[in-house]
JSON list of C-alpha atoms and ligand atoms in Angstrom, two decimals:
[
{"chain": "A", "resi": 1, "resn": "MET", "atom": "CA", "xyz": [18.94, 37.96, 2.04]},
{"chain": "A", "resi": 2, "resn": "MET", "atom": "CA", "xyz": [20.39, 34.56, 2.83]},
{"chain": "A", "resi": 3, "resn": "ARG", "atom": "CA", "xyz": [18.83, 34.66, 6.29]},
{"chain": "A", "resi": 4, "resn": "THR", "atom": "CA", "xyz": [15.44, 35.46, 4.79]},
{"chain": "A", "resi": 5, "resn": "SER", "atom": "CA", "xyz": [15.64, 32.53, 2.30]},
{"chain": "A", "resi": 6, "resn": "PHE", "atom": "CA", "xyz": [16.68, 30.25, 5.11]},
{"chain": "A", "resi": 7, "resn": "LEU", "atom": "CA", "xyz": [13.75, 31.41, 7.21]},
{"chain": "A", "resi": 8, "resn": "ILE", "atom": "CA", "xyz": [11.31, 30.86, 4.34]},
{"chain": "A", "resi": 9, "resn": "PHE", "atom": "CA", "xyz": [12.79, 27.41, 3.72]},
{"chain": "A", "resi": 10, "resn": "PHE", "atom": "CA", "xyz": [12.53, 26.56, 7.41]},
{"chain": "A", "resi": 11, "resn": "VAL", "atom": "CA", "xyz": [8.89, 27.65, 7.66]},
{"chain": "A", "resi": 12, "resn": "LEU", "atom": "CA", "xyz": [8.02, 25.80, 4.43]},
{"chain": "A", "resi": 13, "resn": "SER", "atom": "CA", "xyz": [9.68, 22.62, 5.72]},
{"chain": "A", "resi": 14, "resn": "LEU", "atom": "CA", "xyz": [7.64, 22.86, 8.89]},
{"chain": "A", "resi": 15, "resn": "ILE", "atom": "CA", "xyz": [4.43, 23.27, 6.93]},
{"chain": "A", "resi": 16, "resn": "LEU", "atom": "CA", "xyz": [5.25, 20.42, 4.54]},
{"chain": "A", "resi": 17, "resn": "SER", "atom": "CA", "xyz": [6.41, 18.02, 7.25]},
{"chain": "A", "resi": 18, "resn": "SER", "atom": "CA", "xyz": [3.35, 18.43, 9.44]},
{"chain": "A", "resi": 19, "resn": "SER", "atom": "CA", "xyz": [0.67, 16.11, 8.12]},
{"chain": "A", "resi": 20, "resn": "TYR", "atom": "CA", "xyz": [-3.08, 16.55, 8.40]},
{"chain": "A", "resi": 21, "resn": "ALA", "atom": "CA", "xyz": [-2.40, 16.56, 12.16]},
{"chain": "A", "resi": 22, "resn": "ALA", "atom": "CA", "xyz": [-1.98, 20.31, 11.76]},
{"chain": "A", "resi": 23, "resn": "VAL", "atom": "CA", "xyz": [-5.67, 20.66, 10.95]},
{"chain": "A", "resi": 24, "resn": "GLN", "atom": "CA", "xyz": [-7.13, 17.81, 12.96]},
{"chain": "A", "resi": 25, "resn": "ASP", "atom": "CA", "xyz": [-5.86, 15.61, 15.78]},
{"chain": "A", "resi": 26, "resn": "PHE", "atom": "CA", "xyz": [-6.50, 12.27, 14.07]},
{"chain": "A", "resi": 27, "resn": "CYS", "atom": "CA", "xyz": [-8.15, 10.47, 11.19]},
{"chain": "A", "resi": 28, "resn": "VAL", "atom": "CA", "xyz": [-9.77, 7.32, 12.57]},
{"chain": "A", "resi": 29, "resn": "ALA", "atom": "CA", "xyz": [-10.33, 4.99, 9.61]},
{"chain": "A", "resi": 30, "resn": "ASP", "atom": "CA", "xyz": [-13.90, 4.72, 8.38]},
{"chain": "A", "resi": 31, "resn": "TYR", "atom": "CA", "xyz": [-14.00, 1.17, 6.98]},
{"chain": "A", "resi": 32, "resn": "THR", "atom": "CA", "xyz": [-17.54, 1.71, 5.67]},
{"chain": "A", "resi": 33, "resn": "ALA", "atom": "CA", "xyz": [-16.42, 4.39, 3.18]},
{"chain": "A", "resi": 34, "resn": "PRO", "atom": "CA", "xyz": [-14.55, 3.52, -0.06]},
{"chain": "A", "resi": 35, "resn": "GLN", "atom": "CA", "xyz": [-10.76, 3.59, 0.24]},
{"chain": "A", "resi": 36, "resn": "GLY", "atom": "CA", "xyz": [-9.10, 6.19, -2.01]},
{"chain": "A", "resi": 37, "resn": "PRO", "atom": "CA", "xyz": [-5.46, 6.47, -3.20]},
{"chain": "A", "resi": 38, "resn": "ALA", "atom": "CA", "xyz": [-4.68, 8.46, -0.05]},
{"chain": "A", "resi": 39, "resn": "GLY", "atom": "CA", "xyz": [-6.01, 5.68, 2.21]},
{"chain": "A", "resi": 40, "resn": "TYR", "atom": "CA", "xyz": [-9.07, 5.49, 4.39]},
{"chain": "A", "resi": 41, "resn": "SER", "atom": "CA", "xyz": [-11.59, 8.27, 4.85]},
{"chain": "A", "resi": 42, "resn": "CYS", "atom": "CA", "xyz": [-11.78, 9.76, 8.32]},
{"chain": "A", "resi": 43, "resn": "LYS", "atom": "CA", "xyz": [-14.59, 8.75, 10.61]},
{"chain": "A", "resi": 44, "resn": "ASN", "atom": "CA", "xyz": [-16.69, 11.70, 11.71]},
{"chain": "A", "resi": 45, "resn": "PRO", "atom": "CA", "xyz": [-14.90, 12.89, 14.89]},
{"chain": "A", "resi": 46, "resn": "ALA", "atom": "CA", "xyz": [-18.31, 13.12, 16.60]},
{"chain": "A", "resi": 47, "resn": "ASN", "atom": "CA", "xyz": [-18.56, 9.31, 16.26]},
{"chain": "A", "resi": 48, "resn": "VAL", "atom": "CA", "xyz": [-15.03, 8.54, 17.44]},
{"chain": "A", "resi": 49, "resn": "THR", "atom": "CA", "xyz": [-14.67, 6.93, 20.86]},
{"chain": "A", "resi": 50, "resn": "VAL", "atom": "CA", "xyz": [-11.71, 5.80, 22.95]},
{"chain": "A", "resi": 51, "resn": "ASP", "atom": "CA", "xyz": [-12.29, 2.26, 21.71]},
{"chain": "A", "resi": 52, "resn": "ASP", "atom": "CA", "xyz": [-11.13, 3.35, 18.24]},
{"chain": "A", "resi": 53, "resn": "PHE", "atom": "CA", "xyz": [-7.70, 3.90, 19.84]},
{"chain": "A", "resi": 54, "resn": "VAL", "atom": "CA", "xyz": [-7.53, 0.59, 21.72]},
{"chain": "A", "resi": 55, "resn": "TYR", "atom": "CA", "xyz": [-6.89, -2.82, 20.14]},
{"chain": "A", "resi": 56, "resn": "SER", "atom": "CA", "xyz": [-6.66, -6.08, 22.06]},
{"chain": "A", "resi": 57, "resn": "ALA", "atom": "CA", "xyz": [-5.79, -8.72, 19.45]},
{"chain": "A", "resi": 58, "resn": "LEU", "atom": "CA", "xyz": [-2.06, -8.59, 20.23]},
{"chain": "A", "resi": 59, "resn": "GLY", "atom": "CA", "xyz": [-2.72, -10.06, 23.67]},
{"chain": "A", "resi": 60, "resn": "VAL", "atom": "CA", "xyz": [-3.54, -13.42, 22.12]},
{"chain": "A", "resi": 61, "resn": "PRO", "atom": "CA", "xyz": [-0.83, -15.84, 20.90]},
{"chain": "A", "resi": 62, "resn": "GLY", "atom": "CA", "xyz": [-0.91, -16.44, 17.13]},
{"chain": "A", "resi": 63, "resn": "ASN", "atom": "CA", "xyz": [-1.57, -19.88, 15.66]},
{"chain": "A", "resi": 64, "resn": "THR", "atom": "CA", "xyz": [1.73, -21.55, 14.74]},
{"chain": "A", "resi": 65, "resn": "SER", "atom": "CA", "xyz": [0.21, -24.60, 12.99]},
{"chain": "A", "resi": 66, "resn": "ASN", "atom": "CA", "xyz": [1.38, -23.59, 9.54]},
{"chain": "A", "resi": 67, "resn": "MET", "atom": "CA", "xyz": [4.29, -24.05, 7.17]},
{"chain": "A", "resi": 68, "resn": "ILE", "atom": "CA", "xyz": [6.41, -21.33, 8.78]},
{"chain": "A", "resi": 69, "resn": "LYS", "atom": "CA", "xyz": [5.50, -22.48, 12.32]},
{"chain": "A", "resi": 70, "resn": "THR", "atom": "CA", "xyz": [4.84, -18.84, 13.16]},
{"chain": "A", "resi": 71, "resn": "GLY", "atom": "CA", "xyz": [1.69, -16.91, 13.95]},
{"chain": "A", "resi": 72, "resn": "ILE", "atom": "CA", "xyz": [1.75, -13.22, 13.04]},
{"chain": "A", "resi": 73, "resn": "THR", "atom": "CA", "xyz": [-0.89, -10.84, 14.37]},
{"chain": "A", "resi": 74, "resn": "THR", "atom": "CA", "xyz": [-0.89, -7.28, 13.06]},
{"chain": "A", "resi": 75, "resn": "ALA", "atom": "CA", "xyz": [-2.24, -4.01, 14.37]},
{"chain": "A", "resi": 76, "resn": "PHE", "atom": "CA", "xyz": [-2.06, -2.04, 11.12]},
{"chain": "A", "resi": 77, "resn": "SER", "atom": "CA", "xyz": [-4.47, 0.64, 9.92]},
{"chain": "A", "resi": 78, "resn": "SER", "atom": "CA", "xyz": [-6.48, -2.06, 8.13]},
{"chain": "A", "resi": 79, "resn": "GLN", "atom": "CA", "xyz": [-7.43, -3.61, 11.51]},
{"chain": "A", "resi": 80, "resn": "PHE", "atom": "CA", "xyz": [-6.86, -0.86, 14.04]},
{"chain": "A", "resi": 81, "resn": "PRO", "atom": "CA", "xyz": [-8.79, 2.29, 12.99]},
{"chain": "A", "resi": 82, "resn": "GLY", "atom": "CA", "xyz": [-7.24, 4.68, 15.52]},
{"chain": "A", "resi": 83, "resn": "LEU", "atom": "CA", "xyz": [-3.71, 4.48, 14.14]},
{"chain": "A", "resi": 84, "resn": "ASN", "atom": "CA", "xyz": [-4.73, 5.35, 10.60]},
{"chain": "A", "resi": 85, "resn": "GLY", "atom": "CA", "xyz": [-2.54, 8.17, 9.31]},
{"chain": "A", "resi": 86, "resn": "LEU", "atom": "CA", "xyz": [-0.28, 8.27, 12.35]},
{"chain": "A", "resi": 87, "resn": "GLY", "atom": "CA", "xyz": [2.74, 6.56, 10.76]},
{"chain": "A", "resi": 88, "resn": "VAL", "atom": "CA", "xyz": [3.17, 3.83, 13.36]},
{"chain": "A", "resi": 89, "resn": "ALA", "atom": "CA", "xyz": [2.02, 0.20, 13.70]},
{"chain": "A", "resi": 90, "resn": "LEU", "atom": "CA", "xyz": [2.68, -2.87, 15.83]},
{"chain": "A", "resi": 91, "resn": "ALA", "atom": "CA", "xyz": [2.59, -6.62, 15.34]},
{"chain": "A", "resi": 92, "resn": "ARG", "atom": "CA", "xyz": [3.35, -9.72, 17.38]},
{"chain": "A", "resi": 93, "resn": "ALA", "atom": "CA", "xyz": [4.98, -12.88, 16.12]},
{"chain": "A", "resi": 94, "resn": "ASP", "atom": "CA", "xyz": [4.80, -16.21, 17.96]},
{"chain": "A", "resi": 95, "resn": "LEU", "atom": "CA", "xyz": [7.49, -18.55, 16.66]},
{"chain": "A", "resi": 96, "resn": "ALA", "atom": "CA", "xyz": [7.22, -22.21, 17.60]},
{"chain": "A", "resi": 97, "resn": "VAL", "atom": "CA", "xyz": [10.48, -24.16, 17.87]},
{"chain": "A", "resi": 98, "resn": "GLY", "atom": "CA", "xyz": [11.97, -23.97, 14.36]},
{"chain": "A", "resi": 99, "resn": "GLY", "atom": "CA", "xyz": [9.53, -21.21, 13.40]},
{"chain": "A", "resi": 100, "resn": "VAL", "atom": "CA", "xyz": [10.54, -18.56, 10.91]},
{"chain": "A", "resi": 101, "resn": "VAL", "atom": "CA", "xyz": [9.45, -15.15, 9.68]},
{"chain": "A", "resi": 102, "resn": "PRO", "atom": "CA", "xyz": [10.46, -15.69, 6.05]},
{"chain": "A", "resi": 103, "resn": "MET", "atom": "CA", "xyz": [12.64, -13.32, 4.04]},
{"chain": "A", "resi": 104, "resn": "HIS", "atom": "CA", "xyz": [10.55, -10.24, 3.23]},
{"chain": "A", "resi": 105, "resn": "THR", "atom": "CA", "xyz": [10.54, -6.45, 2.82]},
{"chain": "A", "resi": 106, "resn": "HIS", "atom": "CA", "xyz": [8.23, -3.58, 3.77]},
{"chain": "A", "resi": 107, "resn": "HIS", "atom": "CA", "xyz": [7.92, -0.72, 1.30]},
{"chain": "A", "resi": 108, "resn": "GLY", "atom": "CA", "xyz": [8.69, 2.56, 2.98]},
{"chain": "A", "resi": 109, "resn": "ALA", "atom": "CA", "xyz": [8.70, 1.31, 6.57]},
{"chain": "A", "resi": 110, "resn": "SER", "atom": "CA", "xyz": [11.54, 0.69, 8.99]},
{"chain": "A", "resi": 111, "resn": "GLU", "atom": "CA", "xyz": [10.97, -1.94, 11.64]},
{"chain": "A", "resi": 112, "resn": "ILE", "atom": "CA", "xyz": [12.11, -2.55, 15.21]},
{"chain": "A", "resi": 113, "resn": "VAL", "atom": "CA", "xyz": [11.79, -5.99, 16.77]},
{"chain": "A", "resi": 114, "resn": "LEU", "atom": "CA", "xyz": [11.77, -6.56, 20.54]},
{"chain": "A", "resi": 115, "resn": "ILE", "atom": "CA", "xyz": [12.39, -10.09, 21.80]},
{"chain": "A", "resi": 116, "resn": "ILE", "atom": "CA", "xyz": [10.08, -11.02, 24.70]},
{"chain": "A", "resi": 117, "resn": "GLU", "atom": "CA", "xyz": [10.82, -14.74, 24.96]},
{"chain": "A", "resi": 118, "resn": "GLY", "atom": "CA", "xyz": [13.18, -17.17, 23.29]},
{"chain": "A", "resi": 119, "resn": "THR", "atom": "CA", "xyz": [16.25, -16.96, 21.09]},
{"chain": "A", "resi": 120, "resn": "ILE", "atom": "CA", "xyz": [15.90, -15.59, 17.59]},
{"chain": "A", "resi": 121, "resn": "THR", "atom": "CA", "xyz": [18.48, -15.23, 14.86]},
{"chain": "A", "resi": 122, "resn": "ALA", "atom": "CA", "xyz": [17.56, -12.16, 12.82]},
{"chain": "A", "resi": 123, "resn": "GLY", "atom": "CA", "xyz": [19.20, -10.51, 9.88]},
{"chain": "A", "resi": 124, "resn": "PHE", "atom": "CA", "xyz": [18.88, -8.11, 7.01]},
{"chain": "A", "resi": 125, "resn": "ILE", "atom": "CA", "xyz": [20.72, -7.66, 3.74]},
{"chain": "A", "resi": 126, "resn": "SER", "atom": "CA", "xyz": [21.74, -4.20, 2.60]},
{"chain": "A", "resi": 127, "resn": "SER", "atom": "CA", "xyz": [21.43, -3.07, -1.00]},
{"chain": "A", "resi": 128, "resn": "ASP", "atom": "CA", "xyz": [25.17, -3.71, -1.46]},
{"chain": "A", "resi": 129, "resn": "ASN", "atom": "CA", "xyz": [24.46, -7.33, -0.37]},
{"chain": "A", "resi": 130, "resn": "LYS", "atom": "CA", "xyz": [26.21, -7.16, 2.96]},
{"chain": "A", "resi": 131, "resn": "VAL", "atom": "CA", "xyz": [24.62, -9.42, 5.59]},
{"chain": "A", "resi": 132, "resn": "TYR", "atom": "CA", "xyz": [23.86, -8.10, 9.09]},
{"chain": "A", "resi": 133, "resn": "LEU", "atom": "CA", "xyz": [23.14, -11.08, 11.30]},
{"chain": "A", "resi": 134, "resn": "LYS", "atom": "CA", "xyz": [22.66, -11.47, 15.04]},
{"chain": "A", "resi": 135, "resn": "THR", "atom": "CA", "xyz": [21.24, -13.96, 17.51]},
{"chain": "A", "resi": 136, "resn": "LEU", "atom": "CA", "xyz": [18.92, -12.04, 19.84]},
{"chain": "A", "resi": 137, "resn": "LYS", "atom": "CA", "xyz": [17.77, -12.93, 23.31]},
{"chain": "A", "resi": 138, "resn": "LYS", "atom": "CA", "xyz": [15.04, -11.67, 25.62]},
{"chain": "A", "resi": 139, "resn": "GLY", "atom": "CA", "xyz": [15.08, -7.90, 25.88]},
{"chain": "A", "resi": 140, "resn": "ASP", "atom": "CA", "xyz": [17.18, -7.30, 22.77]},
{"chain": "A", "resi": 141, "resn": "ILE", "atom": "CA", "xyz": [15.88, -5.03, 20.05]},
{"chain": "A", "resi": 142, "resn": "MET", "atom": "CA", "xyz": [17.05, -4.89, 16.46]},
{"chain": "A", "resi": 143, "resn": "VAL", "atom": "CA", "xyz": [16.13, -2.44, 13.73]},
{"chain": "A", "resi": 144, "resn": "PHE", "atom": "CA", "xyz": [15.65, -3.31, 10.06]},
{"chain": "A", "resi": 145, "resn": "PRO", "atom": "CA", "xyz": [16.16, -0.26, 7.83]},
{"chain": "A", "resi": 146, "resn": "GLN", "atom": "CA", "xyz": [13.29, 0.40, 5.45]},
{"chain": "A", "resi": 147, "resn": "GLY", "atom": "CA", "xyz": [13.03, -1.50, 2.18]},
{"chain": "A", "resi": 148, "resn": "LEU", "atom": "CA", "xyz": [15.70, -4.11, 2.96]},
{"chain": "A", "resi": 149, "resn": "LEU", "atom": "CA", "xyz": [15.16, -7.89, 2.91]},
{"chain": "A", "resi": 150, "resn": "HIS", "atom": "CA", "xyz": [15.09, -9.34, 6.42]},
{"chain": "A", "resi": 151, "resn": "PHE", "atom": "CA", "xyz": [14.01, -12.45, 8.33]},
{"chain": "A", "resi": 152, "resn": "GLN", "atom": "CA", "xyz": [13.90, -14.10, 11.75]},
{"chain": "A", "resi": 153, "resn": "VAL", "atom": "CA", "xyz": [14.37, -17.74, 12.81]},
{"chain": "A", "resi": 154, "resn": "ASN", "atom": "CA", "xyz": [13.64, -19.26, 16.21]},
{"chain": "A", "resi": 155, "resn": "VAL", "atom": "CA", "xyz": [16.95, -21.05, 16.83]},
{"chain": "A", "resi": 156, "resn": "GLY", "atom": "CA", "xyz": [16.15, -21.96, 20.44]},
{"chain": "A", "resi": 157, "resn": "ASP", "atom": "CA", "xyz": [14.51, -25.08, 21.84]},
{"chain": "A", "resi": 158, "resn": "THR", "atom": "CA", "xyz": [11.55, -23.17, 23.32]},
{"chain": "A", "resi": 159, "resn": "PRO", "atom": "CA", "xyz": [8.83, -21.07, 21.66]},
{"chain": "A", "resi": 160, "resn": "ALA", "atom": "CA", "xyz": [9.75, -17.46, 20.99]},
{"chain": "A", "resi": 161, "resn": "LEU", "atom": "CA", "xyz": [7.70, -14.28, 21.18]},
{"chain": "A", "resi": 162, "resn": "GLU", "atom": "CA", "xyz": [8.54, -10.91, 19.70]},
{"chain": "A", "resi": 163, "resn": "PHE", "atom": "CA", "xyz": [6.77, -7.61, 19.19]},
{"chain": "A", "resi": 164, "resn": "VAL", "atom": "CA", "xyz": [7.52, -5.58, 16.10]},
{"chain": "A", "resi": 165, "resn": "SER", "atom": "CA", "xyz": [6.88, -1.89, 15.47]},
{"chain": "A", "resi": 166, "resn": "PHE", "atom": "CA", "xyz": [6.86, -0.07, 12.14]},
{"chain": "A", "resi": 167, "resn": "SER", "atom": "CA", "xyz": [7.34, 3.52, 10.99]},
{"chain": "A", "resi": 168, "resn": "SER", "atom": "CA", "xyz": [4.14, 3.28, 8.94]},
{"chain": "A", "resi": 169, "resn": "ASP", "atom": "CA", "xyz": [0.53, 2.50, 9.78]},
{"chain": "A", "resi": 170, "resn": "SER", "atom": "CA", "xyz": [0.31, 0.20, 6.76]},
{"chain": "A", "resi": 171, "resn": "PRO", "atom": "CA", "xyz": [3.78, -1.31, 6.19]},
{"chain": "A", "resi": 172, "resn": "GLY", "atom": "CA", "xyz": [3.53, -2.85, 2.72]},
{"chain": "A", "resi": 173, "resn": "LEU", "atom": "CA", "xyz": [4.70, -6.46, 2.88]},
{"chain": "A", "resi": 174, "resn": "GLN", "atom": "CA", "xyz": [6.37, -8.55, 0.18]},
{"chain": "A", "resi": 175, "resn": "ILE", "atom": "CA", "xyz": [7.50, -12.07, 1.05]},
{"chain": "A", "resi": 176, "resn": "LEU", "atom": "CA", "xyz": [10.24, -13.42, -1.20]},
{"chain": "A", "resi": 177, "resn": "HIS", "atom": "CA", "xyz": [9.15, -17.05, -1.55]},
{"chain": "A", "resi": 178, "resn": "THR", "atom": "CA", "xyz": [5.46, -16.30, -2.06]},
{"chain": "A", "resi": 179, "resn": "ALA", "atom": "CA", "xyz": [6.28, -13.55, -4.59]},
{"chain": "A", "resi": 180, "resn": "LEU", "atom": "CA", "xyz": [8.31, -16.05, -6.59]},
{"chain": "A", "resi": 181, "resn": "PHE", "atom": "CA", "xyz": [6.46, -19.35, -6.17]},
{"chain": "A", "resi": 182, "resn": "GLN", "atom": "CA", "xyz": [2.84, -18.69, -5.11]},
{"chain": "A", "resi": 183, "resn": "ASN", "atom": "CA", "xyz": [1.54, -17.24, -8.39]},
{"chain": "A", "resi": 184, "resn": "ASN", "atom": "CA", "xyz": [1.44, -17.97, -12.12]},
{"chain": "A", "resi": 185, "resn": "LEU", "atom": "CA", "xyz": [4.84, -16.53, -13.07]},
{"chain": "A", "resi": 186, "resn": "PRO", "atom": "CA", "xyz": [6.09, -19.14, -15.61]},
{"chain": "A", "resi": 187, "resn": "THR", "atom": "CA", "xyz": [8.73, -21.55, -14.30]},
{"chain": "A", "resi": 188, "resn": "ASP", "atom": "CA", "xyz": [10.86, -20.93, -17.39]},
{"chain": "A", "resi": 189, "resn": "LEU", "atom": "CA", "xyz": [10.98, -17.19, -16.66]},
{"chain": "A", "resi": 190, "resn": "ILE", "atom": "CA", "xyz": [11.81, -17.80, -13.00]},
{"chain": "A", "resi": 191, "resn": "THR", "atom": "CA", "xyz": [14.64, -20.12, -14.06]},
{"chain": "A", "resi": 192, "resn": "ARG", "atom": "CA", "xyz": [15.99, -17.57, -16.50]},
{"chain": "A", "resi": 193, "resn": "SER", "atom": "CA", "xyz": [15.60, -14.57, -14.20]},
{"chain": "A", "resi": 194, "resn": "THR", "atom": "CA", "xyz": [16.88, -16.16, -10.98]},
{"chain": "A", "resi": 195, "resn": "PHE", "atom": "CA", "xyz": [19.23, -18.97, -12.18]},
{"chain": "A", "resi": 196, "resn": "LEU", "atom": "CA", "xyz": [17.38, -21.36, -9.85]},
{"chain": "A", "resi": 197, "resn": "ASP", "atom": "CA", "xyz": [16.99, -25.00, -10.80]},
{"chain": "A", "resi": 198, "resn": "THR", "atom": "CA", "xyz": [13.75, -25.81, -12.67]},
{"chain": "A", "resi": 199, "resn": "ALA", "atom": "CA", "xyz": [12.95, -28.88, -10.55]},
{"chain": "A", "resi": 200, "resn": "GLU", "atom": "CA", "xyz": [13.33, -26.85, -7.36]},
{"chain": "A", "resi": 201, "resn": "ILE", "atom": "CA", "xyz": [11.06, -24.11, -8.71]},
{"chain": "A", "resi": 202, "resn": "LYS", "atom": "CA", "xyz": [8.41, -26.73, -9.57]},
{"chain": "A", "resi": 203, "resn": "ARG", "atom": "CA", "xyz": [8.75, -28.26, -6.09]},
{"chain": "A", "resi": 204, "resn": "LEU", "atom": "CA", "xyz": [8.24, -24.87, -4.43]},
{"chain": "A", "resi": 205, "resn": "LYS", "atom": "CA", "xyz": [5.30, -23.97, -6.71]},
{"chain": "A", "resi": 206, "resn": "ALA", "atom": "CA", "xyz": [3.62, -27.27, -5.76]},
{"chain": "A", "resi": 207, "resn": "LEU", "atom": "CA", "xyz": [4.28, -26.62, -2.07]},
{"chain": "A", "resi": 208, "resn": "LEU", "atom": "CA", "xyz": [2.96, -23.04, -2.13]},
{"chain": "A", "resi": 209, "resn": "GLY", "atom": "CA", "xyz": [0.15, -23.41, -4.66]},
{"chain": "A", "resi": 210, "resn": "GLY", "atom": "CA", "xyz": [1.81, -21.67, -7.61]},
{"chain": "A", "resi": 211, "resn": "THR", "atom": "CA", "xyz": [1.06, -22.63, -11.24]},
{"chain": "A", "resi": 212, "resn": "ASN", "atom": "CA", "xyz": [2.85, -22.58, -14.62]},
{"chain": "B", "resi": 301, "resn": "NAG", "atom": "C1", "xyz": [-22.41, 9.35, 13.51]},
{"chain": "B", "resi": 301, "resn": "NAG", "atom": "O1", "xyz": [-23.18, 9.88, 14.53]},
{"chain": "B", "resi": 301, "resn": "NAG", "atom": "C2", "xyz": [-24.40, 10.48, 14.07]},
{"chain": "B", "resi": 301, "resn": "NAG", "atom": "C3", "xyz": [-25.05, 11.17, 15.22]},
{"chain": "B", "resi": 301, "resn": "NAG", "atom": "O2", "xyz": [-25.03, 10.37, 16.37]},
{"chain": "B", "resi": 301, "resn": "NAG", "atom": "C4", "xyz": [-25.25, 9.39, 13.43]},
{"chain": "B", "resi": 301, "resn": "NAG", "atom": "O3", "xyz": [-26.46, 9.94, 12.93]},
{"chain": "B", "resi": 301, "resn": "NAG", "atom": "C5", "xyz": [-24.48, 8.75, 12.30]},
{"chain": "B", "resi": 301, "resn": "NAG", "atom": "O4", "xyz": [-25.21, 7.65, 11.77]},
{"chain": "B", "resi": 301, "resn": "NAG", "atom": "C6", "xyz": [-23.16, 8.27, 12.77]},
{"chain": "B", "resi": 301, "resn": "NAG", "atom": "N1", "xyz": [-22.37, 7.83, 11.64]},
{"chain": "B", "resi": 301, "resn": "NAG", "atom": "C7", "xyz": [-21.73, 6.66, 11.64]},
{"chain": "B", "resi": 301, "resn": "NAG", "atom": "C8", "xyz": [-20.93, 6.36, 10.41]},
{"chain": "B", "resi": 301, "resn": "NAG", "atom": "O5", "xyz": [-21.74, 5.90, 12.60]},
{"chain": "B", "resi": 302, "resn": "NAG", "atom": "C1", "xyz": [-4.56, -23.39, 14.07]},
{"chain": "B", "resi": 302, "resn": "NAG", "atom": "O1", "xyz": [-4.51, -23.55, 12.66]},
{"chain": "B", "resi": 302, "resn": "NAG", "atom": "C2", "xyz": [-4.74, -24.88, 12.25]},
{"chain": "B", "resi": 302, "resn": "NAG", "atom": "C3", "xyz": [-4.48, -24.93, 10.75]},
{"chain": "B", "resi": 302, "resn": "NAG", "atom": "O2", "xyz": [-5.18, -23.94, 10.07]},
{"chain": "B", "resi": 302, "resn": "NAG", "atom": "C4", "xyz": [-6.17, -25.27, 12.63]},
{"chain": "B", "resi": 302, "resn": "NAG", "atom": "O3", "xyz": [-6.41, -26.59, 12.22]},
{"chain": "B", "resi": 302, "resn": "NAG", "atom": "C5", "xyz": [-6.33, -25.13, 14.14]},
{"chain": "B", "resi": 302, "resn": "NAG", "atom": "O4", "xyz": [-7.66, -25.39, 14.49]},
{"chain": "B", "resi": 302, "resn": "NAG", "atom": "C6", "xyz": [-5.93, -23.73, 14.59]},
{"chain": "B", "resi": 302, "resn": "NAG", "atom": "N1", "xyz": [-5.90, -23.73, 16.06]},
{"chain": "B", "resi": 302, "resn": "NAG", "atom": "C7", "xyz": [-6.54, -22.79, 16.75]},
{"chain": "B", "resi": 302, "resn": "NAG", "atom": "C8", "xyz": [-6.40, -22.87, 18.23]},
{"chain": "B", "resi": 302, "resn": "NAG", "atom": "O5", "xyz": [-7.21, -21.92, 16.23]}
]
């Protein structure tokens, strides 16, 4: 009896864990069709070509002339149709000297960073507020468990390059400073909910284009 229940459970788990891949090999995103809650519609397989599975934008350095001195180029399902639904994605980050990937999280996606050039201090903060911090050099990889705040800083005196992979084809992104200071959330409520200084909040809102 127990063996039978176990077998049923095992078969059910297999069925539930295999995605649409069980019925079709892939679901290349059709950007011309409306996007539903489940994501992109699948392009008609008859119209799919190898070029849907190839993406070249990550071969080009990102523009680092910005506040964070970092250029980030993504190959997510919103740009790269062939990886839609496959649960993986890649990005490159070019960090000029002093460049930073600001504190942020991805909903439901773990991340692995691979350092190609330069020296990068990277870290994440667990939900019990413990800090995991390391200075990484060429060839090192570091993993950021899903949902946790993390960041990278180029601490070297040369530009840095890293490639980043995700366990999702559309890793939701929330950046801490833009979430707090780049919108119309009232300064008074930010002060009361974060204990930050009002003048500093106003300074950051002005810098990032926030109001109120
Ligand atoms: C797909 O291919 C068919 C047949 O070649 C063509 O009629 C149709 O317009 C194509 N659809 C798209 C979305 O390209
Ligand atoms: C990089 O971005 C800056 C600021 O937006 C812009 O002025 C500059 O032309 C860009 N450089 C390249 C090579 O695209």
